[in-house]
PDB file of C-alpha atoms in Angstrom:
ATOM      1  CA  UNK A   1      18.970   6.102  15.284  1.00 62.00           C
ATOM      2  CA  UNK A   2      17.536   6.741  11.646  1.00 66.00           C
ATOM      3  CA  UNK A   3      16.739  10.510  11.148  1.00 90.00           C
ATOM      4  CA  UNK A   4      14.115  11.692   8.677  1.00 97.00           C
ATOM      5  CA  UNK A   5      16.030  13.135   5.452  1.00 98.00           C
ATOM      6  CA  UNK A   6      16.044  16.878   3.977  1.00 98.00           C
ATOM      7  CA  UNK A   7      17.804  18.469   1.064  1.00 97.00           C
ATOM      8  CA  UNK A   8      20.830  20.201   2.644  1.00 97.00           C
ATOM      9  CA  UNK A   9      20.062  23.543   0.972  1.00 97.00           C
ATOM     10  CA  UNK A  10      17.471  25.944  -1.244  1.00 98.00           C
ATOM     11  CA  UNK A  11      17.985  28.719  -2.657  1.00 97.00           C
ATOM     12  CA  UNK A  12      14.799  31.289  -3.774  1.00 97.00           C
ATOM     13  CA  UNK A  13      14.355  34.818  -5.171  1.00 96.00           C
ATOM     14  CA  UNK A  14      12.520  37.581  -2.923  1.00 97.00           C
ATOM     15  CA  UNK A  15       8.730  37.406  -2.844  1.00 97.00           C
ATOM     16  CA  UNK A  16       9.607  33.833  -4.849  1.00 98.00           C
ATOM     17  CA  UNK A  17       8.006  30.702  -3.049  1.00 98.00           C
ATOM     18  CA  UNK A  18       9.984  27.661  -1.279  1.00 98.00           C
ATOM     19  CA  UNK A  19       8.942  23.819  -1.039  1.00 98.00           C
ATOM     20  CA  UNK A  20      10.826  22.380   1.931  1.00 98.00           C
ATOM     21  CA  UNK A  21      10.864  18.394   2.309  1.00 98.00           C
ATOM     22  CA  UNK A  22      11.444  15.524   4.676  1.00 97.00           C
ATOM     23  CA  UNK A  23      11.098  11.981   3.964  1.00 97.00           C
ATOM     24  CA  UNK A  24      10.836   9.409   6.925  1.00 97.00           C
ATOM     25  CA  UNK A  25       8.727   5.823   7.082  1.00 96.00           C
ATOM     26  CA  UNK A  26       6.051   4.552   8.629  1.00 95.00           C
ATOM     27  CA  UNK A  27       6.990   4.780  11.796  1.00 95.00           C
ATOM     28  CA  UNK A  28       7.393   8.456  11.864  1.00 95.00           C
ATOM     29  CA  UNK A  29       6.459  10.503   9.773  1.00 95.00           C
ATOM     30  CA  UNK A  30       3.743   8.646   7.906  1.00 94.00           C
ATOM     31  CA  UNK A  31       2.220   7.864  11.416  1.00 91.00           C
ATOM     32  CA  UNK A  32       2.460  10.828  13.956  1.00 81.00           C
ATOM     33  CA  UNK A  33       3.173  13.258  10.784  1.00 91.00           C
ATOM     34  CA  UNK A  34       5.869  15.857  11.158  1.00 95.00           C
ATOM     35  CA  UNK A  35       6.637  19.040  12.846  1.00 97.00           C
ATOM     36  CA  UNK A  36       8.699  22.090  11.545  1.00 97.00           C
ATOM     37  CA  UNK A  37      10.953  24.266  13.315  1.00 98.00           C
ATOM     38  CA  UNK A  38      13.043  27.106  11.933  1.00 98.00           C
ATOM     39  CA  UNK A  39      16.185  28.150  13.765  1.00 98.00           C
ATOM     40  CA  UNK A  40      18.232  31.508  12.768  1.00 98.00           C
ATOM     41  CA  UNK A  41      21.685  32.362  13.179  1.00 96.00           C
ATOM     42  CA  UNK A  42      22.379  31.545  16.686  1.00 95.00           C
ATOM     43  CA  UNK A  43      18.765  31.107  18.146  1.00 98.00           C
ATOM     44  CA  UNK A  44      17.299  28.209  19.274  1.00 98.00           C
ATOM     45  CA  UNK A  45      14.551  26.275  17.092  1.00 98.00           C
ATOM     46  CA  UNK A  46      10.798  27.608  17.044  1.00 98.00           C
ATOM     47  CA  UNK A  47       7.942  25.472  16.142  1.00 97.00           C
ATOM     48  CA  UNK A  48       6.895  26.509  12.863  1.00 97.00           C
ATOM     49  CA  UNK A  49       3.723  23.726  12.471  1.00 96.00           C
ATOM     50  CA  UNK A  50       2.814  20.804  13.654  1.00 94.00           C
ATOM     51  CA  UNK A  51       0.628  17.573  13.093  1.00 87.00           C
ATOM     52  CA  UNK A  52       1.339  18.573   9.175  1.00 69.00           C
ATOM     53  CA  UNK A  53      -0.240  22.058   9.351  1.00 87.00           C
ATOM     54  CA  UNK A  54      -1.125  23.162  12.621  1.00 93.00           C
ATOM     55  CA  UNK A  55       0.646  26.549  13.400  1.00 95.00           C
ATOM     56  CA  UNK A  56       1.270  27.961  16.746  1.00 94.00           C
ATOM     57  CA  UNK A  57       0.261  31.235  17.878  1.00 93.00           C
ATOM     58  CA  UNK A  58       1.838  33.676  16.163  1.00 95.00           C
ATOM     59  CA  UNK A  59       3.107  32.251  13.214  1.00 96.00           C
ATOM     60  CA  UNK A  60       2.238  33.625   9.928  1.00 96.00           C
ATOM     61  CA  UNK A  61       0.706  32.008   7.290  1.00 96.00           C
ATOM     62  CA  UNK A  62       3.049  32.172   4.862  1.00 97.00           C
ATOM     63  CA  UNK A  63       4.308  29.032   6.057  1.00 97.00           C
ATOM     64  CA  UNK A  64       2.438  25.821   5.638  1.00 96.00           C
ATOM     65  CA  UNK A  65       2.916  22.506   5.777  1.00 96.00           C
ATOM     66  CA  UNK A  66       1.809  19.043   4.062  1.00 95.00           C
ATOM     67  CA  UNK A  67       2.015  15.483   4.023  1.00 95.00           C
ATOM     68  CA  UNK A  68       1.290  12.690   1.476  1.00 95.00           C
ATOM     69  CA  UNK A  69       2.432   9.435   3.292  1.00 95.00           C
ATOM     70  CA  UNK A  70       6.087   9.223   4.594  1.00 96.00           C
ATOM     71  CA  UNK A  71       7.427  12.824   3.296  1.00 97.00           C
ATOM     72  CA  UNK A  72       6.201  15.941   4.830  1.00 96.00           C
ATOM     73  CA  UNK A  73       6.388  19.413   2.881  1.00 97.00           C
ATOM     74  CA  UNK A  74       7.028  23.183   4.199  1.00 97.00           C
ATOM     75  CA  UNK A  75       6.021  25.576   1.282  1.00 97.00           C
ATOM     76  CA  UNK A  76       6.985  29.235   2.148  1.00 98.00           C
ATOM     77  CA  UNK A  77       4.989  31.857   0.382  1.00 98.00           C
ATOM     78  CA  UNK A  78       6.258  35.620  -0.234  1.00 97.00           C
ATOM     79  CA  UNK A  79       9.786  34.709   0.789  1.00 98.00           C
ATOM     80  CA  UNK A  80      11.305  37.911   2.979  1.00 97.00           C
ATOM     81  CA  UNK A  81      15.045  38.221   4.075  1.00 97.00           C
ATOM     82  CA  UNK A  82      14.081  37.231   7.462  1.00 97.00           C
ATOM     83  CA  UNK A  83      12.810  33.941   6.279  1.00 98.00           C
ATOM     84  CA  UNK A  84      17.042  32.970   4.974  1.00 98.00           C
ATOM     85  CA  UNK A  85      17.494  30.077   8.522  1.00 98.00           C
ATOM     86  CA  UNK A  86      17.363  26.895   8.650  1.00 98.00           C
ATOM     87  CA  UNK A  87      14.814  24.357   8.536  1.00 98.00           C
ATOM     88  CA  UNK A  88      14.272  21.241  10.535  1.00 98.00           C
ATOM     89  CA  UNK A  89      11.736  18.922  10.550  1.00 97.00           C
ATOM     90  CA  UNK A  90      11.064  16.378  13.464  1.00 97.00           C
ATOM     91  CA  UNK A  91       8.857  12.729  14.184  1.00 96.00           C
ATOM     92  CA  UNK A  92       8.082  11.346  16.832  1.00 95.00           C
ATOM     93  CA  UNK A  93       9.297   7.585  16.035  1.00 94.00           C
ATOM     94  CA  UNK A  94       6.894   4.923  17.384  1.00 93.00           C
ATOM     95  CA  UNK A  95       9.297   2.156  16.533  1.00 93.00           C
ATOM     96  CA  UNK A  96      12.700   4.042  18.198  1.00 93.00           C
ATOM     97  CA  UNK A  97      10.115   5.006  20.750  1.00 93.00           C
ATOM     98  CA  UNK A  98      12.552   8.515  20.261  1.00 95.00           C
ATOM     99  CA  UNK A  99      12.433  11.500  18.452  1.00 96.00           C
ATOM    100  CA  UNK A 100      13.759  11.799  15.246  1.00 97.00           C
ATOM    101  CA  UNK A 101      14.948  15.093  12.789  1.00 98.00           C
ATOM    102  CA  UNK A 102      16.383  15.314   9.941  1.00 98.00           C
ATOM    103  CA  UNK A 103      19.753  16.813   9.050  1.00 97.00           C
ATOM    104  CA  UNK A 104      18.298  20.227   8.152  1.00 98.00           C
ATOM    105  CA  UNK A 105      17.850  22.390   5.248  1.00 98.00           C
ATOM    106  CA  UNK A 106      20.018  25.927   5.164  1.00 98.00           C
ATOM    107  CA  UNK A 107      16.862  28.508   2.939  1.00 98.00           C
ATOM    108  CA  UNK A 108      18.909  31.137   1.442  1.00 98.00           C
ATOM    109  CA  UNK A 109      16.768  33.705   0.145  1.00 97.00           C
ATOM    110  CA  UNK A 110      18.573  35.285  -2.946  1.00 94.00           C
TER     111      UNK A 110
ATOM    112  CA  UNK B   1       5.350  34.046  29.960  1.00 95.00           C
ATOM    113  CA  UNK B   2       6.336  30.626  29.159  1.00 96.00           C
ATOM    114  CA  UNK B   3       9.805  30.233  29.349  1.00 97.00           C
ATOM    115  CA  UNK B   4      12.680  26.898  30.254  1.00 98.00           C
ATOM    116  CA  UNK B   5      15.947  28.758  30.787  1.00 98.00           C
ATOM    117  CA  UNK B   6      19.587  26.208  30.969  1.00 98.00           C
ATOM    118  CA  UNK B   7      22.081  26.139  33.081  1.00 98.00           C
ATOM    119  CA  UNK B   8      24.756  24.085  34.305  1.00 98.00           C
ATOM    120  CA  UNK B   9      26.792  23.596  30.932  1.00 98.00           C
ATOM    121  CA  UNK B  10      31.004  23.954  31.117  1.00 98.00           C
ATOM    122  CA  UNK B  11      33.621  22.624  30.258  1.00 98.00           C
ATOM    123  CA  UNK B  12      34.940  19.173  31.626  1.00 98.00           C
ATOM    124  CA  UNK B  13      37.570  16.623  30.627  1.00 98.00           C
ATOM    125  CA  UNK B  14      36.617  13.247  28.941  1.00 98.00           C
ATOM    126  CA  UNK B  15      35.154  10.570  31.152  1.00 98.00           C
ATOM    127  CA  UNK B  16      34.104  13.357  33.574  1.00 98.00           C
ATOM    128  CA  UNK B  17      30.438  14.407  34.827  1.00 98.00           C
ATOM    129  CA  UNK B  18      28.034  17.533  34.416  1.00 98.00           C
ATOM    130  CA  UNK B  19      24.693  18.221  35.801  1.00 98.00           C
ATOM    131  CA  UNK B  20      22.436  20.043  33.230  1.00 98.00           C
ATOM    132  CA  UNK B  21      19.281  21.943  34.456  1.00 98.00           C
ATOM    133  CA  UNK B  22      16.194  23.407  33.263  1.00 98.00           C
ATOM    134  CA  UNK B  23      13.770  26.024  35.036  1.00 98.00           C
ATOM    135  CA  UNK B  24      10.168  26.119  33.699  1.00 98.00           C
ATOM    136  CA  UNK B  25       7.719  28.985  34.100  1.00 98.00           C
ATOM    137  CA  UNK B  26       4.637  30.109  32.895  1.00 97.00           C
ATOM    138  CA  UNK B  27       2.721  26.644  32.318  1.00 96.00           C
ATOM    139  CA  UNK B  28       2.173  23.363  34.603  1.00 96.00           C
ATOM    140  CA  UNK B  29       5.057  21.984  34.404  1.00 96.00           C
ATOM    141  CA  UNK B  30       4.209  18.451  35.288  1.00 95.00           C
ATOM    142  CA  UNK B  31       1.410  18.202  32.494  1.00 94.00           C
ATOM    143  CA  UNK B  32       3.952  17.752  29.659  1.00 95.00           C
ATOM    144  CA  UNK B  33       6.315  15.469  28.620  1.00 95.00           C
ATOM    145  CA  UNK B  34      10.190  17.222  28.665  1.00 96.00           C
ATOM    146  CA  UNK B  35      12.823  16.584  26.142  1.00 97.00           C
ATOM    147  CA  UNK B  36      17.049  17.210  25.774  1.00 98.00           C
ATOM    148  CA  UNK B  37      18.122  17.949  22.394  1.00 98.00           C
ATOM    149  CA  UNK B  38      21.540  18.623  21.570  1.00 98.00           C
ATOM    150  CA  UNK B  39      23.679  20.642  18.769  1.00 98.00           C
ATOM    151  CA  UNK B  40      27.169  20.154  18.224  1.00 98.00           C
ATOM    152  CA  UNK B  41      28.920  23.082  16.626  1.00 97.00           C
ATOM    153  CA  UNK B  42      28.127  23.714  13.374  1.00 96.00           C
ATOM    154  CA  UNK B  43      25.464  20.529  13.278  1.00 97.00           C
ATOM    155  CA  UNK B  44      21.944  19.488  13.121  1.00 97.00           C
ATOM    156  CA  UNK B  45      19.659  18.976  16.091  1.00 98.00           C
ATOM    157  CA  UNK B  46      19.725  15.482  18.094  1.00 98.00           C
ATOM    158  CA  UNK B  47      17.126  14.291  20.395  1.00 97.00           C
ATOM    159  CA  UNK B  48      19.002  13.315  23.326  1.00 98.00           C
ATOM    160  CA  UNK B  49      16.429  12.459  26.286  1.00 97.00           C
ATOM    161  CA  UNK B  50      12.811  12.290  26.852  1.00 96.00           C
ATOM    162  CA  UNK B  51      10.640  11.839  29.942  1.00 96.00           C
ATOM    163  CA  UNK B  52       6.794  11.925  30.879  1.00 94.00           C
ATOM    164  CA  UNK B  53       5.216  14.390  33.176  1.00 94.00           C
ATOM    165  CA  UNK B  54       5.288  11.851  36.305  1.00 93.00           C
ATOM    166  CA  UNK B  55       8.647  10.540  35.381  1.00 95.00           C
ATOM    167  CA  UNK B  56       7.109   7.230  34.729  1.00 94.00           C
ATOM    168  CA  UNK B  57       8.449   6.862  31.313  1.00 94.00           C
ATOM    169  CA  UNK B  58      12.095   7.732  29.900  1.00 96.00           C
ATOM    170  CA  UNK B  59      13.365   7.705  26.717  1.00 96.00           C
ATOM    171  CA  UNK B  60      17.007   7.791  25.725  1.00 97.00           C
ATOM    172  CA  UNK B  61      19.254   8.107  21.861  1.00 96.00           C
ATOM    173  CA  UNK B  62      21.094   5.173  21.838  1.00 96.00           C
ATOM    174  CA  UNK B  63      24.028   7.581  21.637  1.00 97.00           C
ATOM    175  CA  UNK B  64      23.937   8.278  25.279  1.00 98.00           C
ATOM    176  CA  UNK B  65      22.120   5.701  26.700  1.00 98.00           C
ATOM    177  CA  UNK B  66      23.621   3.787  30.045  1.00 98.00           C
ATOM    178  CA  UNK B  67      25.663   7.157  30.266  1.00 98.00           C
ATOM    179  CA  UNK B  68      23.125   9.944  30.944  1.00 98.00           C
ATOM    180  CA  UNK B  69      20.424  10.036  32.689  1.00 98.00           C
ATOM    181  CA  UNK B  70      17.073  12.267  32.956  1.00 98.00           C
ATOM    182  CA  UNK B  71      14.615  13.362  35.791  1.00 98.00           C
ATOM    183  CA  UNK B  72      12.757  15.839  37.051  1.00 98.00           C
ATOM    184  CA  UNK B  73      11.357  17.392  40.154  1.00 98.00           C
ATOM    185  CA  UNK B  74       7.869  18.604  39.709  1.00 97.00           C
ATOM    186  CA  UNK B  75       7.994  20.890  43.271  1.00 98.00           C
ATOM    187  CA  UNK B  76      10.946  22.078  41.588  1.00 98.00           C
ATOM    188  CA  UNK B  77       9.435  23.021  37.991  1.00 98.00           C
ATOM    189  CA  UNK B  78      13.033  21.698  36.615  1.00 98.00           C
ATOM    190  CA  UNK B  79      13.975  19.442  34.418  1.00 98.00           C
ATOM    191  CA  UNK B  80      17.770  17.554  34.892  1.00 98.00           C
ATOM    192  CA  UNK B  81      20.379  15.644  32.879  1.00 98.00           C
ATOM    193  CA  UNK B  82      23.236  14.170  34.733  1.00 98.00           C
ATOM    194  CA  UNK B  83      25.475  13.014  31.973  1.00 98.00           C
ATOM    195  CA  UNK B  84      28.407  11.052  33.395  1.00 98.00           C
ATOM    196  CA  UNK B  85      31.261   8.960  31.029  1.00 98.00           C
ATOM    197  CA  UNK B  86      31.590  12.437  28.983  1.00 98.00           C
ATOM    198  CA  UNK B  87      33.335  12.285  25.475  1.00 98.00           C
ATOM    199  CA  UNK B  88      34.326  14.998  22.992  1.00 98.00           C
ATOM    200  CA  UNK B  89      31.249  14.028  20.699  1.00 98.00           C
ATOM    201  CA  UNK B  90      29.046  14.853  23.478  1.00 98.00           C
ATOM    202  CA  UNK B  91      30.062  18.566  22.975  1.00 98.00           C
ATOM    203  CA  UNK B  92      27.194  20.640  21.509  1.00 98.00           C
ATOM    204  CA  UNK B  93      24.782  23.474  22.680  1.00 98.00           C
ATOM    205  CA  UNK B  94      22.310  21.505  24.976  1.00 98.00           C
ATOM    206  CA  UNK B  95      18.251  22.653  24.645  1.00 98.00           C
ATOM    207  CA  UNK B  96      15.773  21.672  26.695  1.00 98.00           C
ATOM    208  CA  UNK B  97      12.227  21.456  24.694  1.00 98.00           C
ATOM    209  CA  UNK B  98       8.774  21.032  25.999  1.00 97.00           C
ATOM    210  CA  UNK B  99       6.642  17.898  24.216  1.00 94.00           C
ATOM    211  CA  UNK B 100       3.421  20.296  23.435  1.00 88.00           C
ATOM    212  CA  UNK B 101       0.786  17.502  24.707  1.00 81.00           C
ATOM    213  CA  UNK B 102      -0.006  15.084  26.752  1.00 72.00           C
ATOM    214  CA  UNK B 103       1.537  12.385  24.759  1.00 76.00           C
ATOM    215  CA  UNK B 104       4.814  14.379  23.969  1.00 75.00           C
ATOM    216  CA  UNK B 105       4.601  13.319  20.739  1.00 84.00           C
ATOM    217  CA  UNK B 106       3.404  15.918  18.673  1.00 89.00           C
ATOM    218  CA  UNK B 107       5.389  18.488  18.578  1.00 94.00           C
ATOM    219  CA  UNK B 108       8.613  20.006  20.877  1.00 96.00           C
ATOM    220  CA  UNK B 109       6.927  23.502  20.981  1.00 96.00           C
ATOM    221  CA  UNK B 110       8.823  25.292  23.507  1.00 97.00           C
ATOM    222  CA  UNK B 111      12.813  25.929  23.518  1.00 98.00           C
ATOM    223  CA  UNK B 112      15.149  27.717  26.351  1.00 98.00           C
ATOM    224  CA  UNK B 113      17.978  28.926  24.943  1.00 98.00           C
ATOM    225  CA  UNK B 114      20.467  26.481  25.708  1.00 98.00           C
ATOM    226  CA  UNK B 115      23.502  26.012  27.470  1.00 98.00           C
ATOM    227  CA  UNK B 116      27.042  25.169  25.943  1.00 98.00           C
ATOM    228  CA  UNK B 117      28.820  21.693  27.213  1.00 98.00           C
ATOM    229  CA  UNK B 118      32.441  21.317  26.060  1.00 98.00           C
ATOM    230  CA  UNK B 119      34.291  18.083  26.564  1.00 98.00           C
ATOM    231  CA  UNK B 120      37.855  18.577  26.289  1.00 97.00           C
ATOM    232  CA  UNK B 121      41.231  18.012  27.897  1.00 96.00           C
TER     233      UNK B 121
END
């Protein structure tokens, strides 16, 4: 099954802001939009936003989250050491009837 | 609190069988859709499994499809994945994630902590 494609890594200053992004197709992303986890060093993932900007409960908002038809966008703001994981973000795929990620982008945060 | 906690990972030889399971607390269990979603060592996540809250529908990667197999017991709060025909790709950290609506697909917004298979001889 097709996943949704990220940049495999970023690298940003302290305090410095990050652009995050996923590209899928019309059957994912530029339909149900996407959702963004971040997972740390041997955690599992956490929702980060969905529906393209939608955070959960507890989730600052330094992190947001776009969409401009089939490639989604997580822009960090105020980049801290704790923000250095990586990013993942996820479709559901209408076509694949399955969910879809992509490969994941490793934020180091220099 | 909500909370899915994993168990039931292991290790087991190549064309063997493992039952995975996956407790629920905290919410109502059979209102939301329930997911498997895999990471081998070192590697992305995969979406493994899905099913709806009355087990009507199931969803499976082609990657494991005719060889696992998803369900869930509602009385129960758990979530299961019998995976039978096992291969050494199929070794990865194994999460279960909760679909965060009705339609399960929005967003997996809730993750246990996952439980290690191994398939090796």
């Amino acid at each position: 099954q097709a996943g949704l494609t990220q940049p495999p890594s970023v690298s940003k200053g302290l305090r410095q802001t990050a652009t995050l992004t996923c590209t899928g197709n019309s059957n994912n992303v530029g339909n149900q939009g996407a959702a963004w986890l971040q997972q740390c060093q041997g955690r599992p993932p956490k929702l980060l936003s969905y529906r393209n900007n939608n955070r959960p409960s507890g989730i600052s908002e330094r992190f947001s989250a776009s969409r401009s038809g089939s490639t989604a966008s997580l822009t960090i703001t105020g980049l801290q050491p704790e923000d250095e994981a990586d990013y993942y973000c996820s479709a559901w795929d209408t076509s694949l009837s399955a969910w879809v990620f992509g490969g994941g982008t490793k934020l180091t945060v220099l | 609190e909500v909370q899915l906690v994993e168990s039931g990972g292991g290790l087991v030889q190549p064309g063997g069988s493992l039952r995975l399971s996956c407790a629920a607390s905290g919410f109502s269990f059979s209102s939301y859709g329930m997911n498997w979603v895999r990471q081998a060592p070192g590697k992305g996540l995969e979406w493994v499994s899905g099913i709806s809250g009355g087990s009507s529908h199931t969803y499976y990667a082609d990657s494991v499809k005719g060889r696992f197999t998803i369900s869930r017991d509602n009385s129960k709060n758990t979530l299961y994945l019998q995976m039978n025909s096992l291969r050494a790709e199929d070794t990865a950290v194994y999460y279960c994630a909760r679909g965060s609506d009705g339609s399960g697909q929005i967003a997996l917004d809730i993750w246990g902590q996952g439980t290690m298979v191994t398939v090796s001889s």
